[in-house]
Amino acid sequence: MNTLVLVEHDNASVNDATLAVVTAAAKLGEVTALVAGSNCGGAADAAAKIAGVSKVLKADDAAYGEGLAENVAPLVAGIMADYDALLAPATTSGKNIAPRVAAMLDVMQISDILSVEGPKTFTRPIYAGNAIATVESSDAKLVITVRGTAFEKAATEGGSASVEDASGAGDAGISSFVSREVAKSERPELTSAKVIVSGGRALKDGETFESIINPLADKLGAAIGASRAAVDAGYVPNDYQVGQTGKIVAPEVYIAIGISGAIQHLAGMKDSKVIIAINKDEDAPIFQVADIGLVADLFNAVPEMTGAL
Amino acid sequence: MKILVPVKRVIDYNVKPRVKADGTGVDLANVKMSMNPFDEIAVEEAIRIKEAGKAEEIIAVSVGPAKAQETLRTALAMGADRAILVETDEEVEPLAVAKILKAIADEEQPGLVLLGKQSISDDSNQTGQMLAALMNRPQGTFANTVEVDGDAVIVKREVDGGLETVKLTMPAIVTTDLRLNEPRYASLPNIMKAKKKPLDAKTPADFGVDITPRLTTTNVAEPPVRQAGEKVEDVAALVAKIKELGIA
């Protein structure tokens, strides 16, 4: 089976989510990586070095620079004439583009796969991760998005793929990019962090959140996450949100502070290797999934912990 | 301009779904059902655009069983003007729903189609994008802010790492994220009035759409159960555990 991987990149390097997609794609067959962007030569060269990638297609055009689905999807759909499967990361970018490609090819997409069970059989979570469905496709071609935390990341060195130019129709002329507001952070990226310190509604306000959570995260070199309640209350920006409707994470250690553990939140973090919970309510559902729990008032316990580490 | 708002009847978001013992699916018998939360946000946004004088009519549409009528009545009670129910007892996949919606959009010619970003039952996050592809129109997914500006719509989108703003030429398809708005409750008088608003009943065959599933679900299982671990007595014990893990 010839598989095409839609690479997510910043024009210079390939992101971690894509490395997991390469691993999933390699289970199906030979892997070609598609790098679409504007001045994306650096990313194409980086993609060529990924272990397991046998060819890189580079579509370098101003129309693909901002990743607009209206421009990128026709490019991908055209290239798919020569491929049996498209795999994209289940990131906001992959989720935006892949279904558009699937409809253009008249196939059903399989979203957010957790495993490859056979050439056309995959598992995926439904109902906020409360059930795992095994699905088999009857379509001639496959379009799949891959949950990044469910597959090992392919090595970024060791490959020596050739880079070929590819082209499509360019600008569809129905949409344009206006601006981007990037949430600045010196910390590790949430979805690829080894340790995450996450805060909930109990943190009271933005200032308290920062004064309690940040020092602990600094000590542990951790990324900072938040529950939906903390985001909705405006303590932190919404791209901190861990959960079904936010980011899905699976770090080595997830420390949940003042988070009750609603199913929406658990769906985003319950595959973490070790879960630590600090909550003053001993009946909080988070303790049902926590490996290590401490029933205590976070306003005393967390600063004490930070001090002792 | 008209706004088309597709809504889905799903298991209520407060209910913990139970997987059937025979692995055929999730048990929906006698379970509370409601409008998909993202669709409520879409209905609310459509009403706000109409209240701002930028739309004349809101049409709510649902594809599903006869009981999806209740979901449509909820949309009408919130402020939609009329509804279309495409009735079928089969499970309809996003691709087929998108095809039905395209057929309705071809008839109604809406300037905007507002959908939820995903349904909380199948968690697919596909229908809006697929509809945009089939109509060959632009898409503004994961909308955080929607602003109608002449013949364009400016959509601020929630993306990994922050927010992104795009300008789409209408007609356009927009899917809603959680923070777009706070949906209103339907008042009792409006619930009564909604019973008199028009609701057209159709079937997928009326639109010539084949709804045969492309994917077969061979098994539905409980996720692996995590065992609850131990509780430690105090901060010192917790710190000792963290040091054992080797992260500090």
PDB file of C-alpha atoms in Angstrom, chain B:
ATOM      1  CA  MET B   1     -29.378  36.058   3.804  1.00  0.00           C
ATOM      2  CA  LYS B   2     -30.456  32.690   5.145  1.00  0.00           C
ATOM      3  CA  ILE B   3     -28.468  30.706   7.691  1.00  0.00           C
ATOM      4  CA  LEU B   4     -28.639  26.924   7.716  1.00  0.00           C
ATOM      5  CA  VAL B   5     -27.919  25.259  11.065  1.00  0.00           C
ATOM      6  CA  PRO B   6     -27.556  21.466  11.189  1.00  0.00           C
ATOM      7  CA  VAL B   7     -28.207  20.007  14.652  1.00  0.00           C
ATOM      8  CA  LYS B   8     -27.751  16.463  15.975  1.00  0.00           C
ATOM      9  CA  ARG B   9     -29.555  14.538  18.677  1.00  0.00           C
ATOM     10  CA  VAL B  10     -26.966  12.848  20.885  1.00  0.00           C
ATOM     11  CA  ILE B  11     -26.635  11.272  24.307  1.00  0.00           C
ATOM     12  CA  ASP B  12     -26.686  14.061  26.922  1.00  0.00           C
ATOM     13  CA  TYR B  13     -23.161  15.217  27.736  1.00  0.00           C
ATOM     14  CA  ASN B  14     -23.705  14.606  31.466  1.00  0.00           C
ATOM     15  CA  VAL B  15     -24.484  10.931  30.972  1.00  0.00           C
ATOM     16  CA  LYS B  16     -21.643   8.425  31.239  1.00  0.00           C
ATOM     17  CA  PRO B  17     -22.092   6.095  28.247  1.00  0.00           C
ATOM     18  CA  ARG B  18     -22.237   2.353  28.908  1.00  0.00           C
ATOM     19  CA  VAL B  19     -20.791  -0.094  26.419  1.00  0.00           C
ATOM     20  CA  LYS B  20     -23.088  -3.041  25.586  1.00  0.00           C
ATOM     21  CA  ALA B  21     -21.799  -6.395  26.803  1.00  0.00           C
ATOM     22  CA  ASP B  22     -21.995  -7.943  23.309  1.00  0.00           C
ATOM     23  CA  GLY B  23     -19.645  -5.307  21.853  1.00  0.00           C
ATOM     24  CA  THR B  24     -22.180  -3.988  19.332  1.00  0.00           C
ATOM     25  CA  GLY B  25     -22.231  -0.426  20.560  1.00  0.00           C
ATOM     26  CA  VAL B  26     -23.139   1.955  23.339  1.00  0.00           C
ATOM     27  CA  ASP B  27     -26.438   1.411  25.146  1.00  0.00           C
ATOM     28  CA  LEU B  28     -28.805   4.231  24.169  1.00  0.00           C
ATOM     29  CA  ALA B  29     -32.028   2.667  25.482  1.00  0.00           C
ATOM     30  CA  ASN B  30     -33.685   4.873  28.121  1.00  0.00           C
ATOM     31  CA  VAL B  31     -30.743   7.273  28.133  1.00  0.00           C
ATOM     32  CA  LYS B  32     -31.342  11.026  28.229  1.00  0.00           C
ATOM     33  CA  MET B  33     -30.718  12.587  24.815  1.00  0.00           C
ATOM     34  CA  SER B  34     -30.112  16.278  24.043  1.00  0.00           C
ATOM     35  CA  MET B  35     -28.904  18.612  21.339  1.00  0.00           C
ATOM     36  CA  ASN B  36     -25.171  18.234  20.701  1.00  0.00           C
ATOM     37  CA  PRO B  37     -23.546  21.060  22.762  1.00  0.00           C
ATOM     38  CA  PHE B  38     -21.541  22.441  19.819  1.00  0.00           C
ATOM     39  CA  ASP B  39     -24.774  22.654  17.783  1.00  0.00           C
ATOM     40  CA  GLU B  40     -26.453  24.722  20.509  1.00  0.00           C
ATOM     41  CA  ILE B  41     -23.583  27.165  20.104  1.00  0.00           C
ATOM     42  CA  ALA B  42     -24.191  27.189  16.330  1.00  0.00           C
ATOM     43  CA  VAL B  43     -27.916  27.909  16.799  1.00  0.00           C
ATOM     44  CA  GLU B  44     -27.083  30.703  19.262  1.00  0.00           C
ATOM     45  CA  GLU B  45     -24.593  32.294  16.855  1.00  0.00           C
ATOM     46  CA  ALA B  46     -27.125  32.182  14.004  1.00  0.00           C
ATOM     47  CA  ILE B  47     -29.691  33.939  16.203  1.00  0.00           C
ATOM     48  CA  ARG B  48     -27.169  36.626  17.205  1.00  0.00           C
ATOM     49  CA  ILE B  49     -26.333  37.276  13.535  1.00  0.00           C
ATOM     50  CA  LYS B  50     -30.061  37.601  12.782  1.00  0.00           C
ATOM     51  CA  GLU B  51     -30.561  39.898  15.779  1.00  0.00           C
ATOM     52  CA  ALA B  52     -27.747  42.078  14.437  1.00  0.00           C
ATOM     53  CA  GLY B  53     -29.806  42.507  11.260  1.00  0.00           C
ATOM     54  CA  LYS B  54     -27.420  40.495   9.085  1.00  0.00           C
ATOM     55  CA  ALA B  55     -29.686  37.515   8.373  1.00  0.00           C
ATOM     56  CA  GLU B  56     -33.394  37.174   7.617  1.00  0.00           C
ATOM     57  CA  GLU B  57     -34.095  33.522   8.210  1.00  0.00           C
ATOM     58  CA  ILE B  58     -32.632  30.633  10.213  1.00  0.00           C
ATOM     59  CA  ILE B  59     -33.361  27.076   9.083  1.00  0.00           C
ATOM     60  CA  ALA B  60     -32.512  24.261  11.482  1.00  0.00           C
ATOM     61  CA  VAL B  61     -32.009  20.818   9.976  1.00  0.00           C
ATOM     62  CA  SER B  62     -31.432  17.410  11.498  1.00  0.00           C
ATOM     63  CA  VAL B  63     -30.753  13.988  10.009  1.00  0.00           C
ATOM     64  CA  GLY B  64     -31.904  11.213  12.305  1.00  0.00           C
ATOM     65  CA  PRO B  65     -34.810   9.308  13.843  1.00  0.00           C
ATOM     66  CA  ALA B  66     -38.349  10.725  14.332  1.00  0.00           C
ATOM     67  CA  LYS B  67     -37.304  11.780  17.839  1.00  0.00           C
ATOM     68  CA  ALA B  68     -34.790  14.238  16.369  1.00  0.00           C
ATOM     69  CA  GLN B  69     -37.939  16.385  16.001  1.00  0.00           C
ATOM     70  CA  GLU B  70     -37.491  17.266  19.685  1.00  0.00           C
ATOM     71  CA  THR B  71     -34.004  18.566  18.928  1.00  0.00           C
ATOM     72  CA  LEU B  72     -35.387  20.686  16.088  1.00  0.00           C
ATOM     73  CA  ARG B  73     -38.170  22.039  18.343  1.00  0.00           C
ATOM     74  CA  THR B  74     -35.460  23.087  20.805  1.00  0.00           C
ATOM     75  CA  ALA B  75     -33.700  24.998  18.010  1.00  0.00           C
ATOM     76  CA  LEU B  76     -37.035  26.601  17.033  1.00  0.00           C
ATOM     77  CA  ALA B  77     -37.697  27.552  20.650  1.00  0.00           C
ATOM     78  CA  MET B  78     -34.266  29.193  20.857  1.00  0.00           C
ATOM     79  CA  GLY B  79     -35.109  31.311  17.798  1.00  0.00           C
ATOM     80  CA  ALA B  80     -34.769  29.369  14.524  1.00  0.00           C
ATOM     81  CA  ASP B  81     -37.595  30.165  12.050  1.00  0.00           C
ATOM     82  CA  ARG B  82     -38.311  26.770  10.531  1.00  0.00           C
ATOM     83  CA  ALA B  83     -36.942  23.259  10.509  1.00  0.00           C
ATOM     84  CA  ILE B  84     -36.304  20.325   8.207  1.00  0.00           C
ATOM     85  CA  LEU B  85     -36.121  16.762   9.528  1.00  0.00           C
ATOM     86  CA  VAL B  86     -34.484  14.215   7.253  1.00  0.00           C
ATOM     87  CA  GLU B  87     -35.839  11.102   8.873  1.00  0.00           C
ATOM     88  CA  THR B  88     -34.029   7.765   8.964  1.00  0.00           C
ATOM     89  CA  ASP B  89     -33.492   5.118  11.609  1.00  0.00           C
ATOM     90  CA  GLU B  90     -30.101   4.187  10.168  1.00  0.00           C
ATOM     91  CA  GLU B  91     -26.828   5.527  11.556  1.00  0.00           C
ATOM     92  CA  VAL B  92     -25.740   8.136   9.008  1.00  0.00           C
ATOM     93  CA  GLU B  93     -22.029   8.808   8.575  1.00  0.00           C
ATOM     94  CA  PRO B  94     -20.612  12.350   8.244  1.00  0.00           C
ATOM     95  CA  LEU B  95     -20.030  11.939   4.487  1.00  0.00           C
ATOM     96  CA  ALA B  96     -23.697  11.049   3.865  1.00  0.00           C
ATOM     97  CA  VAL B  97     -24.899  13.811   6.205  1.00  0.00           C
ATOM     98  CA  ALA B  98     -22.716  16.266   4.275  1.00  0.00           C
ATOM     99  CA  LYS B  99     -24.273  15.087   0.999  1.00  0.00           C
ATOM    100  CA  ILE B 100     -27.816  15.576   2.364  1.00  0.00           C
ATOM    101  CA  LEU B 101     -26.870  19.021   3.693  1.00  0.00           C
ATOM    102  CA  LYS B 102     -25.409  19.957   0.320  1.00  0.00           C
ATOM    103  CA  ALA B 103     -28.697  19.035  -1.375  1.00  0.00           C
ATOM    104  CA  ILE B 104     -30.597  21.195   1.135  1.00  0.00           C
ATOM    105  CA  ALA B 105     -28.123  24.056   0.684  1.00  0.00           C
ATOM    106  CA  ASP B 106     -28.586  23.825  -3.105  1.00  0.00           C
ATOM    107  CA  GLU B 107     -32.337  24.368  -2.576  1.00  0.00           C
ATOM    108  CA  GLU B 108     -32.184  26.980   0.157  1.00  0.00           C
ATOM    109  CA  GLN B 109     -29.075  28.904  -0.958  1.00  0.00           C
ATOM    110  CA  PRO B 110     -27.925  29.977   2.537  1.00  0.00           C
ATOM    111  CA  GLY B 111     -25.161  32.578   2.886  1.00  0.00           C
ATOM    112  CA  LEU B 112     -23.822  30.738   5.907  1.00  0.00           C
ATOM    113  CA  VAL B 113     -23.983  27.178   7.162  1.00  0.00           C
ATOM    114  CA  LEU B 114     -23.182  27.014  10.888  1.00  0.00           C
ATOM    115  CA  LEU B 115     -22.354  23.599  12.357  1.00  0.00           C
ATOM    116  CA  GLY B 116     -20.849  22.333  15.595  1.00  0.00           C
ATOM    117  CA  LYS B 117     -17.178  21.351  15.274  1.00  0.00           C
ATOM    118  CA  GLN B 118     -17.895  17.766  16.314  1.00  0.00           C
ATOM    119  CA  SER B 119     -20.630  15.598  17.741  1.00  0.00           C
ATOM    120  CA  ILE B 120     -19.916  14.256  21.218  1.00  0.00           C
ATOM    121  CA  SER B 121     -21.118  10.798  20.196  1.00  0.00           C
ATOM    122  CA  ASP B 122     -18.849   9.753  17.318  1.00  0.00           C
ATOM    123  CA  ASP B 123     -16.256  12.531  17.905  1.00  0.00           C
ATOM    124  CA  SER B 124     -15.543  12.589  14.151  1.00  0.00           C
ATOM    125  CA  ASN B 125     -15.096  16.320  13.507  1.00  0.00           C
ATOM    126  CA  GLN B 126     -15.723  15.907   9.752  1.00  0.00           C
ATOM    127  CA  THR B 127     -19.195  17.008   8.609  1.00  0.00           C
ATOM    128  CA  GLY B 128     -18.550  20.749   8.226  1.00  0.00           C
ATOM    129  CA  GLN B 129     -15.306  20.274   6.338  1.00  0.00           C
ATOM    130  CA  MET B 130     -16.902  17.632   4.081  1.00  0.00           C
ATOM    131  CA  LEU B 131     -19.862  19.901   3.335  1.00  0.00           C
ATOM    132  CA  ALA B 132     -17.468  22.739   2.457  1.00  0.00           C
ATOM    133  CA  ALA B 133     -15.608  20.418   0.069  1.00  0.00           C
ATOM    134  CA  LEU B 134     -18.796  19.154  -1.612  1.00  0.00           C
ATOM    135  CA  MET B 135     -20.088  22.726  -2.045  1.00  0.00           C
ATOM    136  CA  ASN B 136     -16.617  23.922  -3.069  1.00  0.00           C
ATOM    137  CA  ARG B 137     -16.975  26.779  -0.574  1.00  0.00           C
ATOM    138  CA  PRO B 138     -14.580  28.079   2.118  1.00  0.00           C
ATOM    139  CA  GLN B 139     -14.579  26.752   5.678  1.00  0.00           C
ATOM    140  CA  GLY B 140     -13.957  28.451   9.013  1.00  0.00           C
ATOM    141  CA  THR B 141     -13.499  25.578  11.457  1.00  0.00           C
ATOM    142  CA  PHE B 142     -13.226  25.810  15.282  1.00  0.00           C
ATOM    143  CA  ALA B 143     -14.679  29.340  15.310  1.00  0.00           C
ATOM    144  CA  ASN B 144     -14.061  31.483  18.366  1.00  0.00           C
ATOM    145  CA  THR B 145     -15.491  34.689  16.821  1.00  0.00           C
ATOM    146  CA  VAL B 146     -17.678  35.124  13.733  1.00  0.00           C
ATOM    147  CA  GLU B 147     -18.201  38.507  12.092  1.00  0.00           C
ATOM    148  CA  VAL B 148     -20.285  39.010   8.949  1.00  0.00           C
ATOM    149  CA  ASP B 149     -18.756  41.802   6.871  1.00  0.00           C
ATOM    150  CA  GLY B 150     -20.588  42.489   3.588  1.00  0.00           C
ATOM    151  CA  ASP B 151     -20.151  39.452   1.345  1.00  0.00           C
ATOM    152  CA  ALA B 152     -17.420  37.993   3.534  1.00  0.00           C
ATOM    153  CA  VAL B 153     -17.238  36.451   6.972  1.00  0.00           C
ATOM    154  CA  ILE B 154     -14.249  36.975   9.250  1.00  0.00           C
ATOM    155  CA  VAL B 155     -13.631  33.955  11.462  1.00  0.00           C
ATOM    156  CA  LYS B 156     -11.201  33.808  14.356  1.00  0.00           C
ATOM    157  CA  ARG B 157     -10.255  30.147  14.770  1.00  0.00           C
ATOM    158  CA  GLU B 158      -8.935  28.223  17.767  1.00  0.00           C
ATOM    159  CA  VAL B 159      -5.799  26.440  16.570  1.00  0.00           C
ATOM    160  CA  ASP B 160      -2.932  24.641  18.325  1.00  0.00           C
ATOM    161  CA  GLY B 161      -0.723  27.351  19.779  1.00  0.00           C
ATOM    162  CA  GLY B 162      -3.192  30.220  19.687  1.00  0.00           C
ATOM    163  CA  LEU B 163      -5.746  31.905  17.457  1.00  0.00           C
ATOM    164  CA  GLU B 164      -5.849  32.439  13.704  1.00  0.00           C
ATOM    165  CA  THR B 165      -8.080  34.801  11.724  1.00  0.00           C
ATOM    166  CA  VAL B 166      -9.269  34.036   8.193  1.00  0.00           C
ATOM    167  CA  LYS B 167     -11.534  35.880   5.772  1.00  0.00           C
ATOM    168  CA  LEU B 168     -13.975  33.746   3.794  1.00  0.00           C
ATOM    169  CA  THR B 169     -16.036  34.733   0.779  1.00  0.00           C
ATOM    170  CA  MET B 170     -19.682  33.840   1.400  1.00  0.00           C
ATOM    171  CA  PRO B 171     -21.426  31.502   1.023  1.00  0.00           C
ATOM    172  CA  ALA B 172     -19.230  29.903   3.665  1.00  0.00           C
ATOM    173  CA  ILE B 173     -19.289  27.033   6.142  1.00  0.00           C
ATOM    174  CA  VAL B 174     -18.392  27.737   9.765  1.00  0.00           C
ATOM    175  CA  THR B 175     -18.000  25.205  12.586  1.00  0.00           C
ATOM    176  CA  THR B 176     -18.274  26.350  16.186  1.00  0.00           C
ATOM    177  CA  ASP B 177     -15.859  25.878  19.047  1.00  0.00           C
ATOM    178  CA  LEU B 178     -16.835  26.006  22.716  1.00  0.00           C
ATOM    179  CA  ARG B 179     -15.909  29.583  23.426  1.00  0.00           C
ATOM    180  CA  LEU B 180     -17.843  31.174  20.551  1.00  0.00           C
ATOM    181  CA  ASN B 181     -20.795  32.047  22.795  1.00  0.00           C
ATOM    182  CA  GLU B 182     -23.000  31.027  25.707  1.00  0.00           C
ATOM    183  CA  PRO B 183     -26.218  29.523  24.283  1.00  0.00           C
ATOM    184  CA  ARG B 184     -29.514  30.921  25.632  1.00  0.00           C
ATOM    185  CA  TYR B 185     -32.220  28.875  27.292  1.00  0.00           C
ATOM    186  CA  ALA B 186     -35.556  28.601  25.538  1.00  0.00           C
ATOM    187  CA  SER B 187     -38.284  30.335  27.566  1.00  0.00           C
ATOM    188  CA  LEU B 188     -41.607  28.609  28.173  1.00  0.00           C
ATOM    189  CA  PRO B 189     -43.593  30.981  25.890  1.00  0.00           C
ATOM    190  CA  ASN B 190     -41.023  30.393  23.148  1.00  0.00           C
ATOM    191  CA  ILE B 191     -41.256  26.631  23.627  1.00  0.00           C
ATOM    192  CA  MET B 192     -45.042  26.944  23.132  1.00  0.00           C
ATOM    193  CA  LYS B 193     -44.596  29.139  20.037  1.00  0.00           C
ATOM    194  CA  ALA B 194     -42.023  26.716  18.605  1.00  0.00           C
ATOM    195  CA  LYS B 195     -44.739  24.040  18.400  1.00  0.00           C
ATOM    196  CA  LYS B 196     -46.469  26.118  15.717  1.00  0.00           C
ATOM    197  CA  LYS B 197     -43.384  26.814  13.616  1.00  0.00           C
ATOM    198  CA  PRO B 198     -43.085  24.853  10.340  1.00  0.00           C
ATOM    199  CA  LEU B 199     -41.211  21.544  10.340  1.00  0.00           C
ATOM    200  CA  ASP B 200     -40.796  19.770   6.999  1.00  0.00           C
ATOM    201  CA  ALA B 201     -40.350  16.010   7.043  1.00  0.00           C
ATOM    202  CA  LYS B 202     -38.099  14.493   4.388  1.00  0.00           C
ATOM    203  CA  THR B 203     -36.110  11.302   3.839  1.00  0.00           C
ATOM    204  CA  PRO B 204     -32.585  10.781   2.473  1.00  0.00           C
ATOM    205  CA  ALA B 205     -34.184   9.313  -0.679  1.00  0.00           C
ATOM    206  CA  ASP B 206     -35.893  12.683  -1.353  1.00  0.00           C
ATOM    207  CA  PHE B 207     -32.420  14.071  -1.966  1.00  0.00           C
ATOM    208  CA  GLY B 208     -31.186  11.014  -3.864  1.00  0.00           C
ATOM    209  CA  VAL B 209     -28.475  10.386  -1.296  1.00  0.00           C
ATOM    210  CA  ASP B 210     -27.219   6.849  -0.669  1.00  0.00           C
ATOM    211  CA  ILE B 211     -26.604   6.532   3.076  1.00  0.00           C
ATOM    212  CA  THR B 212     -25.047   3.052   3.001  1.00  0.00           C
ATOM    213  CA  PRO B 213     -22.206   3.171   5.552  1.00  0.00           C
ATOM    214  CA  ARG B 214     -18.645   3.050   4.263  1.00  0.00           C
ATOM    215  CA  LEU B 215     -17.265   2.007   7.631  1.00  0.00           C
ATOM    216  CA  THR B 216     -18.310  -1.115   9.515  1.00  0.00           C
ATOM    217  CA  THR B 217     -17.966  -1.094  13.276  1.00  0.00           C
ATOM    218  CA  THR B 218     -16.898  -4.614  14.138  1.00  0.00           C
ATOM    219  CA  ASN B 219     -16.562  -4.089  17.881  1.00  0.00           C
ATOM    220  CA  VAL B 220     -17.110  -1.507  20.609  1.00  0.00           C
ATOM    221  CA  ALA B 221     -15.226  -2.109  23.843  1.00  0.00           C
ATOM    222  CA  GLU B 222     -14.673  -0.450  27.190  1.00  0.00           C
ATOM    223  CA  PRO B 223     -11.390   1.427  27.285  1.00  0.00           C
ATOM    224  CA  PRO B 224      -8.661  -0.200  29.379  1.00  0.00           C
ATOM    225  CA  VAL B 225      -9.511   0.442  33.016  1.00  0.00           C
ATOM    226  CA  ARG B 226      -6.976   2.351  35.047  1.00  0.00           C
ATOM    227  CA  GLN B 227      -6.505   1.075  38.536  1.00  0.00           C
ATOM    228  CA  ALA B 228      -6.761   3.661  41.253  1.00  0.00           C
ATOM    229  CA  GLY B 229      -3.412   3.931  42.944  1.00  0.00           C
ATOM    230  CA  GLU B 230      -2.517   4.836  46.473  1.00  0.00           C
ATOM    231  CA  LYS B 231      -3.129   7.943  48.470  1.00  0.00           C
ATOM    232  CA  VAL B 232      -0.180   9.430  50.304  1.00  0.00           C
ATOM    233  CA  GLU B 233      -0.452  11.027  53.731  1.00  0.00           C
ATOM    234  CA  ASP B 234       1.344  14.299  53.276  1.00  0.00           C
ATOM    235  CA  VAL B 235       3.436  16.485  51.006  1.00  0.00           C
ATOM    236  CA  ALA B 236       6.702  14.905  52.152  1.00  0.00           C
ATOM    237  CA  ALA B 237       5.508  11.464  51.076  1.00  0.00           C
ATOM    238  CA  LEU B 238       4.347  12.871  47.722  1.00  0.00           C
ATOM    239  CA  VAL B 239       7.682  14.576  47.127  1.00  0.00           C
ATOM    240  CA  ALA B 240       9.478  11.311  47.905  1.00  0.00           C
ATOM    241  CA  LYS B 241       7.297   9.552  45.291  1.00  0.00           C
ATOM    242  CA  ILE B 242       8.015  12.241  42.700  1.00  0.00           C
ATOM    243  CA  LYS B 243      11.737  11.866  43.330  1.00  0.00           C
ATOM    244  CA  GLU B 244      11.381   8.098  42.843  1.00  0.00           C
ATOM    245  CA  LEU B 245       9.871   8.778  39.412  1.00  0.00           C
ATOM    246  CA  GLY B 246      13.062  10.570  38.506  1.00  0.00           C
ATOM    247  CA  ILE B 247      11.490  13.774  37.207  1.00  0.00           C
ATOM    248  CA  ALA B 248      12.923  16.060  39.866  1.00  0.00           C
TER     249      ALA B 248
END
